XYZ file of C-alpha atoms in Angstrom:
592
model
C 26.094 -16.566 2.124
C 23.355 -14.087 0.923
C 23.077 -12.593 -2.559
C 24.668 -9.004 -1.213
C 27.650 -11.090 0.127
C 28.351 -13.144 -2.839
C 31.242 -11.827 -5.193
C 32.680 -12.808 -8.620
C 36.149 -14.747 -9.099
C 37.082 -12.245 -12.156
C 36.512 -9.299 -9.987
C 33.782 -7.671 -11.985
C 30.934 -5.489 -10.129
C 27.713 -7.189 -11.331
C 26.430 -3.611 -11.222
C 28.238 -2.967 -14.155
C 26.675 -5.580 -16.131
C 23.312 -3.668 -17.194
C 23.414 -3.928 -21.245
C 20.857 -2.740 -23.416
C 19.215 -4.827 -25.723
C 18.685 -3.023 -29.032
C 15.601 -5.222 -30.014
C 13.422 -4.406 -26.998
C 14.595 -1.516 -25.355
C 14.907 -2.873 -22.181
C 18.423 -2.898 -20.067
C 18.875 -6.653 -19.150
C 21.371 -8.251 -16.823
C 24.075 -10.162 -18.842
C 26.283 -11.818 -16.271
C 28.512 -13.131 -19.104
C 28.668 -9.711 -20.733
C 31.973 -9.109 -22.155
C 33.958 -5.814 -21.849
C 33.856 -5.326 -25.576
C 29.879 -4.887 -26.136
C 29.039 -1.796 -28.170
C 25.781 -1.821 -26.652
C 26.457 -1.616 -22.829
C 25.199 1.269 -21.030
C 27.380 3.767 -18.902
C 28.079 2.168 -15.530
C 25.538 2.498 -12.934
C 26.310 3.269 -9.472
C 25.395 2.407 -6.120
C 23.802 -1.098 -6.899
C 25.362 -4.346 -6.306
C 23.566 -6.932 -8.465
C 24.651 -10.297 -7.827
C 25.470 -12.903 -9.909
C 23.045 -15.233 -11.444
C 22.430 -18.783 -9.719
C 22.193 -21.399 -11.768
C 18.414 -22.003 -13.617
C 16.038 -23.580 -11.306
C 13.549 -26.116 -12.612
C 9.785 -24.895 -11.843
C 7.258 -27.596 -11.224
C 3.859 -27.358 -12.903
C 2.700 -25.085 -10.249
C 5.582 -22.531 -10.598
C 7.344 -23.750 -7.388
C 11.115 -23.554 -6.800
C 12.409 -26.523 -4.674
C 11.229 -27.921 -1.248
C 12.527 -24.658 0.775
C 10.229 -22.542 -0.875
C 6.857 -24.573 -0.118
C 7.666 -25.154 3.437
C 6.464 -23.010 5.913
C 8.791 -20.559 7.936
C 9.826 -21.282 11.544
C 7.147 -21.611 13.884
C 4.444 -21.692 11.573
C 4.176 -25.427 11.397
C 2.837 -27.876 13.440
C 4.152 -28.362 16.708
C 3.378 -27.220 20.365
C 1.343 -24.073 20.341
C 2.447 -20.881 22.484
C -0.030 -18.676 24.083
C -0.449 -15.313 22.316
C 1.532 -12.534 24.524
C -0.192 -10.135 26.495
C -1.139 -6.748 25.367
C 1.986 -5.141 24.006
C 2.973 -2.511 21.345
C 1.373 -3.302 18.018
C 3.386 -3.204 14.867
C 2.714 -1.241 11.546
C 1.721 -1.648 8.149
C 3.110 -0.116 5.293
C 2.751 -0.054 1.864
C 3.568 2.220 -1.495
C 2.730 1.769 -5.145
C 5.548 2.874 -7.975
C 4.764 4.187 -11.042
C 6.663 3.081 -14.483
C 10.059 4.538 -15.533
C 10.608 4.606 -19.276
C 13.667 2.852 -20.571
C 15.830 4.522 -23.076
C 15.450 4.021 -26.843
C 17.045 1.393 -28.808
C 18.519 2.187 -32.503
C 15.405 1.159 -34.187
C 12.503 4.162 -34.058
C 9.795 3.188 -32.414
C 6.921 4.674 -30.407
C 7.890 6.442 -27.148
C 9.971 4.594 -24.930
C 7.118 4.136 -22.483
C 5.617 1.968 -24.658
C 8.153 -0.725 -24.086
C 7.746 -0.252 -20.056
C 8.170 -3.467 -18.139
C 6.762 -3.539 -14.047
C 7.543 -6.169 -11.214
C 5.645 -6.099 -8.049
C 7.280 -5.954 -4.885
C 5.045 -6.180 -2.088
C 6.198 -6.368 1.219
C 3.868 -6.517 4.324
C 4.457 -6.381 8.019
C 5.172 -3.562 9.930
C 5.822 -1.551 6.994
C 2.814 -3.284 5.261
C 3.362 -3.138 1.373
C 5.373 -1.906 -1.444
C 4.785 -1.531 -5.139
C 7.620 -0.557 -7.135
C 7.983 0.316 -10.853
C 11.077 -1.407 -12.187
C 12.266 -0.602 -15.489
C 14.773 -3.805 -16.207
C 13.882 -7.322 -17.601
C 15.945 -10.453 -17.960
C 15.746 -14.291 -17.036
C 18.573 -13.336 -14.725
C 17.026 -10.649 -12.713
C 13.709 -12.630 -12.159
C 15.841 -15.979 -10.972
C 17.450 -13.710 -8.639
C 14.258 -12.305 -7.397
C 12.659 -15.745 -7.453
C 15.378 -16.883 -5.119
C 14.573 -14.419 -2.239
C 11.107 -15.219 -2.081
C 9.392 -18.037 0.425
C 6.096 -19.491 -0.591
C 3.225 -21.004 1.363
C 0.493 -23.332 -0.274
C -2.487 -22.094 1.282
C -4.348 -24.746 -0.871
C -8.520 -23.555 -1.509
C -7.688 -20.215 0.601
C -6.344 -18.225 -1.905
C -6.776 -17.964 -5.872
C -4.615 -20.097 -7.984
C -4.544 -17.390 -10.429
C -2.535 -14.083 -10.368
C -5.616 -12.169 -11.048
C -8.783 -12.395 -13.058
C -9.288 -9.693 -15.422
C -12.604 -9.185 -14.897
C -13.052 -9.150 -11.054
C -11.394 -7.228 -8.190
C -8.388 -8.353 -6.360
C -8.013 -8.411 -2.807
C -4.593 -9.053 -0.907
C -4.056 -9.610 2.632
C -1.077 -8.374 4.085
C 0.567 -9.261 7.183
C 3.262 -8.404 9.337
C 4.055 -10.868 12.185
C 5.605 -10.265 15.569
C 8.506 -12.952 15.047
C 11.608 -11.549 15.779
C 14.344 -12.305 13.246
C 17.401 -10.718 11.726
C 20.596 -9.049 13.085
C 19.978 -6.322 15.350
C 16.865 -7.258 16.528
C 17.522 -8.490 19.422
C 15.416 -5.745 21.603
C 12.298 -6.032 19.593
C 9.372 -8.517 19.936
C 9.145 -11.856 21.776
C 12.177 -14.222 20.647
C 9.696 -17.649 21.343
C 7.063 -16.353 19.349
C 5.978 -18.484 16.364
C 4.675 -15.505 14.520
C 1.144 -14.120 15.005
C -0.898 -11.752 13.034
C 0.585 -8.747 14.720
C -0.362 -6.081 11.647
C -2.928 -6.434 8.922
C -4.373 -4.487 6.220
C -6.709 -5.862 3.287
C -5.840 -4.215 0.216
C -8.899 -4.177 -2.330
C -8.192 -3.112 -6.032
C -11.298 -2.247 -7.742
C -12.456 -4.512 -10.965
C -11.612 -1.660 -12.916
C -8.069 -0.888 -11.686
C -9.216 2.749 -11.256
C -9.239 2.864 -7.381
C -8.306 0.862 -3.858
C -8.890 0.411 -0.800
C -6.692 -0.570 1.988
C -8.268 -1.709 5.203
C -6.477 -2.104 8.433
C -7.739 -4.866 10.564
C -6.588 -4.488 14.290
C -4.863 -7.113 15.701
C -6.881 -7.110 19.006
C -10.346 -7.433 17.368
C -12.300 -10.417 19.073
C -13.506 -12.684 16.399
C -14.189 -16.412 15.676
C -11.388 -18.252 13.749
C -12.814 -20.684 11.423
C -11.705 -24.362 11.178
C -8.582 -24.460 8.293
C -6.775 -26.672 6.196
C -2.772 -26.436 6.417
C -0.302 -28.126 4.527
C 2.445 -29.809 6.740
C 6.247 -29.993 5.790
C 6.060 -34.028 5.107
C 3.257 -33.067 2.217
C 0.364 -33.933 4.518
C -2.627 -31.911 5.442
C -3.799 -30.837 8.962
C -7.449 -29.664 9.698
C -6.842 -27.042 12.753
C -9.930 -26.733 14.419
C -12.012 -23.125 14.520
C -12.507 -21.402 17.666
C -14.478 -18.578 18.992
C -14.090 -15.190 20.974
C -10.511 -14.814 20.637
C -8.236 -11.971 19.173
C -8.071 -11.832 15.484
C -4.173 -12.307 15.476
C -4.500 -15.719 16.929
C -5.094 -16.551 12.983
C -1.808 -17.353 12.340
C 0.761 -19.145 14.261
C -1.640 -20.063 17.381
C -2.179 -23.974 17.108
C 0.116 -24.336 13.834
C -2.132 -22.008 11.676
C -0.848 -20.877 8.645
C -1.483 -17.469 6.573
C -4.410 -19.445 4.795
C -6.063 -19.286 8.299
C -5.746 -15.800 8.380
C -7.121 -15.273 4.694
C -10.069 -17.302 5.817
C -10.739 -15.258 9.092
C -10.576 -12.284 7.084
C -13.436 -13.538 4.584
C -15.456 -14.609 7.424
C -15.713 -10.844 9.107
C -15.763 -9.105 5.859
C -17.353 -11.242 3.166
C -14.520 -10.363 0.704
C -12.604 -13.549 -0.672
C -8.530 -12.908 -0.487
C -6.807 -13.954 -3.412
C -3.480 -13.585 -2.151
C -1.175 -12.850 1.040
C 2.063 -11.549 1.513
C 3.788 -11.143 4.954
C 7.303 -10.476 6.651
C 8.573 -9.840 10.207
C 8.907 -6.126 11.491
C 12.360 -6.204 10.440
C 11.437 -5.288 6.951
C 10.212 -1.631 7.975
C 13.857 -0.797 8.674
C 15.458 -2.621 5.610
C 12.657 -1.031 3.252
C 12.927 2.490 4.503
C 16.482 2.507 4.134
C 16.353 1.211 0.674
C 14.205 3.856 -0.683
C 16.730 6.636 0.841
C 14.501 7.273 3.813
C 10.297 8.322 4.181
C 9.106 11.861 4.910
C 7.071 12.565 7.879
C 5.555 15.327 10.114
C 4.797 15.734 13.621
C 2.430 18.056 15.169
C 4.567 18.097 18.289
C 7.914 16.848 19.284
C 7.742 13.253 20.373
C 10.254 11.600 22.844
C 9.142 7.726 23.892
C 11.193 5.741 25.938
C 9.418 2.571 24.955
C 10.075 2.841 21.160
C 13.194 4.991 21.287
C 11.817 7.595 19.096
C 12.861 11.129 19.969
C 12.164 13.949 17.569
C 11.638 17.557 17.664
C 7.885 18.580 15.936
C 8.605 19.318 11.951
C 9.390 17.417 9.077
C 11.728 14.652 9.133
C 13.410 11.750 6.705
C 13.456 9.061 8.540
C 15.117 5.068 7.908
C 16.257 2.178 9.470
C 15.862 1.874 13.566
C 14.262 5.695 13.690
C 11.545 4.684 11.005
C 10.929 1.207 13.223
C 10.606 3.820 16.227
C 8.118 5.486 14.239
C 5.663 3.215 13.422
C 6.128 1.309 16.813
C 5.205 4.060 19.098
C 1.864 3.958 20.370
C 2.379 6.321 23.524
C 2.935 9.486 21.560
C 0.133 10.454 19.388
C -3.745 10.742 19.705
C -5.513 8.675 23.164
C -2.097 6.308 23.442
C -4.137 3.721 21.866
C -3.509 1.066 19.112
C -6.423 2.446 16.942
C -4.140 5.988 16.755
C -1.268 4.118 16.157
C -2.915 2.469 13.112
C -3.749 6.044 11.657
C -0.085 7.176 11.910
C 0.845 3.737 10.497
C -1.339 4.347 7.393
C 0.220 8.320 7.141
C 3.542 6.629 6.865
C 2.254 4.058 4.271
C 1.179 6.947 1.981
C 4.262 8.906 2.416
C 6.169 5.775 1.379
C 3.897 5.716 -1.617
C 4.532 9.057 -2.534
C 8.327 8.598 -2.360
C 8.043 5.443 -4.638
C 6.526 7.449 -7.186
C 8.892 10.300 -6.685
C 11.367 10.918 -9.556
C 14.242 10.609 -6.878
C 13.122 6.997 -6.685
C 12.045 6.152 -10.238
C 14.814 7.366 -12.226
C 17.198 5.491 -10.339
C 18.089 2.064 -11.457
C 20.271 1.240 -8.540
C 17.763 2.444 -5.832
C 14.925 0.547 -7.545
C 17.086 -2.520 -7.528
C 18.108 -1.906 -3.954
C 14.440 -1.650 -3.166
C 13.134 -4.775 -5.047
C 15.913 -7.051 -3.550
C 15.350 -5.886 -0.136
C 11.361 -6.317 -0.225
C 11.508 -9.953 -2.292
C 14.032 -10.789 0.768
C 11.623 -9.865 3.268
C 8.582 -11.489 1.586
C 6.817 -14.675 2.177
C 3.947 -14.937 -0.400
C 1.180 -18.079 -1.412
C 2.167 -19.979 -4.032
C -0.185 -18.384 -6.596
C 2.097 -15.276 -6.689
C 5.306 -17.033 -5.739
C 7.541 -16.316 -8.722
C 9.062 -12.955 -10.031
C 7.340 -13.307 -13.266
C 3.642 -13.987 -11.668
C 4.367 -10.577 -9.132
C 5.339 -8.751 -12.346
C 2.168 -9.750 -14.235
C -0.065 -8.472 -10.795
C 1.930 -5.503 -10.765
C 0.479 -4.461 -14.255
C -2.877 -4.546 -12.753
C -2.144 -2.717 -9.775
C 0.264 -0.161 -11.037
C -3.102 0.996 -12.997
C -4.532 2.821 -9.654
C -3.760 6.423 -9.245
C -2.442 7.262 -6.456
C -4.945 9.798 -5.302
C -8.078 7.116 -5.469
C -6.164 4.825 -3.046
C -8.052 5.470 0.181
C -6.784 3.900 3.899
C -9.576 3.234 6.503
C -9.542 0.915 9.831
C -12.093 -1.537 10.607
C -14.820 0.493 12.751
C -14.993 -1.356 16.228
C -15.852 -0.383 19.685
C -14.448 -1.122 23.280
C -15.077 -4.816 24.153
C -17.975 -4.527 26.437
C -17.151 -7.842 28.100
C -14.338 -6.359 29.848
C -14.423 -4.182 32.683
C -11.002 -2.426 31.488
C -11.105 -2.433 27.572
C -7.814 -3.789 26.162
C -9.418 -5.714 23.421
C -12.341 -4.447 20.736
C -15.278 -5.912 18.889
C -17.030 -4.851 15.662
C -19.018 -1.980 15.396
C -21.597 -3.475 13.122
C -23.912 -0.155 12.119
C -20.298 1.052 10.875
C -18.800 -1.844 9.839
C -21.410 -3.639 7.840
C -21.863 -0.702 5.248
C -18.252 -0.199 4.775
C -17.815 -4.040 3.988
C -21.110 -4.115 1.757
C -19.296 -1.238 -0.094
C -16.090 -3.154 -0.690
C -17.809 -6.188 -1.494
C -19.976 -4.089 -4.054
C -16.936 -2.782 -5.283
C -17.660 0.869 -4.568
C -14.847 3.414 -4.285
C -14.581 5.610 -1.226
C -13.142 7.965 -3.264
C -15.081 9.743 -6.388
C -13.898 8.045 -9.458
C -14.786 8.828 -12.873
C -14.533 5.470 -14.950
C -16.397 3.743 -17.915
C -17.406 1.552 -15.217
C -19.064 4.256 -13.168
C -20.768 5.143 -16.548
C -22.062 1.789 -17.076
C -23.350 1.623 -13.600
C -25.133 4.849 -14.067
C -26.699 3.441 -16.885
C -27.739 0.142 -15.142
C -28.607 2.179 -12.194
C -31.381 4.062 -14.602
C -33.240 0.823 -14.607
C -34.060 1.049 -10.879
C -35.551 4.648 -11.747
C -40.017 4.473 -12.408
C -43.153 3.521 -11.220
C -43.321 0.400 -9.212
C -45.975 -2.311 -9.401
C -48.207 -3.068 -6.399
C -46.682 -6.182 -4.198
C -49.855 -8.473 -4.957
C -48.962 -7.961 -8.630
C -45.567 -9.096 -8.886
C -45.002 -12.428 -10.136
C -41.402 -14.204 -9.446
C -39.616 -17.852 -9.693
C -36.947 -18.178 -7.029
C -33.661 -20.377 -7.631
C -30.761 -20.406 -5.287
C -27.496 -20.500 -6.755
C -25.748 -18.818 -3.809
C -24.024 -20.269 -0.713
C -27.010 -20.331 1.843
C -28.761 -23.619 2.377
C -32.661 -23.352 1.707
C -32.087 -19.585 0.446
C -34.815 -19.942 -1.998
C -37.612 -21.069 0.149
C -36.493 -18.479 3.039
C -37.103 -15.801 0.560
C -40.198 -16.935 -0.751
C -41.613 -17.083 2.521
C -39.915 -13.502 3.435
C -41.601 -12.277 0.454
C -44.847 -13.760 1.106
C -45.383 -12.868 4.848
C -43.225 -9.846 5.115
C -43.804 -8.137 1.541
C -47.247 -9.568 0.297
C -45.724 -11.010 -3.006
C -47.944 -13.899 -2.859
C -47.285 -15.133 -6.488
C -43.596 -16.115 -5.613
C -42.409 -19.678 -6.051
C -39.581 -21.457 -4.903
C -38.014 -23.290 -7.642
C -35.237 -24.729 -5.371
C -31.589 -24.784 -6.704
C -30.305 -22.904 -9.965
C -28.947 -24.897 -12.671
C -25.654 -23.548 -12.089
C -23.634 -21.476 -9.255
C -24.170 -17.691 -9.473
C -21.704 -15.575 -7.855
C -24.012 -12.371 -8.179
C -27.726 -12.302 -7.512
C -29.814 -11.282 -10.671
C -33.309 -10.511 -11.734
C -34.584 -11.594 -15.446
C -37.517 -9.827 -16.550
C -39.465 -8.893 -19.930
C -39.967 -4.907 -20.762
C -43.116 -5.427 -19.668
C -42.418 -6.392 -16.173
C -40.158 -3.391 -15.456
C -42.340 -2.274 -12.817
C -42.626 -5.615 -11.165
C -38.937 -5.323 -11.590
C -38.279 -2.443 -9.604
C -40.494 -3.090 -6.776
C -38.957 -6.567 -6.145
C -35.668 -4.795 -6.519
C -36.384 -1.924 -4.043
C -37.739 -5.074 -1.367
C -34.534 -7.152 -1.875
C -32.343 -3.898 -2.016
C -30.826 -4.954 -5.463
C -28.265 -2.799 -7.193
C -28.376 -2.205 -10.558
C -26.007 -4.487 -11.874
C -28.413 -7.087 -10.661
C -31.059 -5.881 -13.222
C -31.396 -8.535 -16.409
C -33.670 -6.711 -18.842
C -34.956 -9.026 -21.927
C -35.919 -8.008 -25.084
C -39.403 -9.525 -25.594
C -42.719 -8.871 -23.579
C -43.594 -11.639 -21.345
C -46.904 -13.416 -21.998
C -49.781 -14.199 -19.871
C -48.738 -14.839 -16.051
C -45.015 -15.591 -16.997
C -43.173 -14.921 -13.762
C -40.017 -12.808 -13.406
C -36.619 -14.982 -12.161
C -34.572 -13.945 -9.466
C -31.594 -16.340 -8.823
C -29.794 -16.028 -5.802
C -25.921 -15.833 -5.839
C -23.179 -16.050 -3.166
C -24.025 -12.074 -2.283
C -27.178 -12.763 -1.003
C -26.702 -12.967 2.891
C -30.377 -13.549 4.161
C -33.914 -12.860 3.518
C -34.476 -9.120 4.311
C -30.749 -8.141 4.176
C -30.258 -5.908 1.244
C -28.003 -7.368 -1.318
C -26.099 -4.201 -2.054
C -24.307 -1.782 -0.125
C -24.652 2.239 0.519
C -23.382 4.180 -2.216
C -21.722 6.845 -0.183
C -19.239 5.963 3.068
C -21.337 6.218 6.493
C -20.267 9.220 8.693
C -17.618 9.068 11.308
C -15.860 6.469 9.132
C -12.136 7.190 9.634
C -10.384 7.676 6.596
C -6.716 8.981 4.875
C -5.657 9.562 1.496
C -2.661 8.528 0.076
C -1.973 11.541 -2.189
C -2.056 13.784 0.939
C 0.440 14.766 3.441
C -0.694 14.861 7.163
C 1.226 15.501 10.532
C 1.077 12.983 12.967
C -0.742 14.632 16.493
């Protein structure tokens, strides 16, 4: 019996048991609340809050019970099933909510917003993701949401921490084509083990001022690396890698789990994925209904016999089956291809974000609870964020991003030249490489004013000024990155291609380095600028000392994990390359 259908023996509706805690100013769910509590708020309507389950012990990793650490049906080991042929691809959707203030308590205090709490409720899949500001607290509520979640241990593929305060956050949203849920008999492949059908890499900047949502086509031809998966009995199994296959085979095929998809994304983009969130496409119906419908705009009437979408031109509020039909339709917009459908899905996601932030949603505790409950029931996540408290902690970081600074884009691709009649796509390196480099450098796709940008400008100023001749540059090169032999390869390139004859290979650095750095003395600034120009170093790599160098002292170049190869610039472009598709979460657009 699910949470919504469980009743209480005393006949009391748990939705009437929200109680104001005078010491915190927050509403809490008190399931043993008596009718005579003078602090009880007026009754809320429309939300049935299930009674608390018995407390569940957590192990040291925060995991709850065996069920939560067992891969969902179809994602474990066992006979593989070939990926179905070309068919409709599902959508990806997401939203971010803002805080809503709780009522003031009896004691005087600062504005109620100072006591707000958030809970992160992301969902991936045909809708992609949802971030909801939830101004309620309490152990019972967290335990209820914990019980909704399913988790998968992805081992070293993700981040064991919820987030790192001094680093960007990368979350992979996965929507599978696995068919589950009542009323979904007509959708998907009932025998599918669940492949990576819809995929969005959500990159949140280090300073939390902006975010980029990167859609990855399911039919992108790529290499899938070997990956290690946890089996139901606790053992580990290595799934061999494969070359030149569709991206969607990174999940489900050969028993691959979401960790394999995360590693495939890293191989493509160079971005380390911290966490994943996954659902099947049934979530679009449940969540669009929970939020009260999503507003869309059609530039022309649509009547699609395949998805069953039948709407006149103009503005509409859609939910349930109609919302699912909208994000699934492929023959109604643009060139009737999947890339055009991705654009429509991004418009739907942007509208969902705006709906999450509307007063209509944020001021309704019943609606927020209903949405939170539906989202967590739909979610499968990695163990790093596998509890309500961990999701709430992550929300406090992600909730800092302003909607106007969330940009949607798609991996730049082109038709597969190996196919006479193109069905799949391949990367378009002249466009995809600069875009990936911008994301790796944490460069926003929108103009953002921030302390980080001011600091970056100060660092970039170190690159401006006179440059020394190549023959006058002295540098010792250390390898602190992942590329074997990088120091020698760089020295060879500097000497043969750039004329830096006074460069020396110092082998491995004393410690690993995430970023490439160039340490130099004030009187070596002209040498540093010359070397930075050759290497394509960003201003952040420049580490200027405080005392002048003496004699023939050399600068110190330490290659980090961001080093890709000799002659390949370390930094990405400052602006988005031309013709890169973009959509802003703050602007409404009509599907064409």
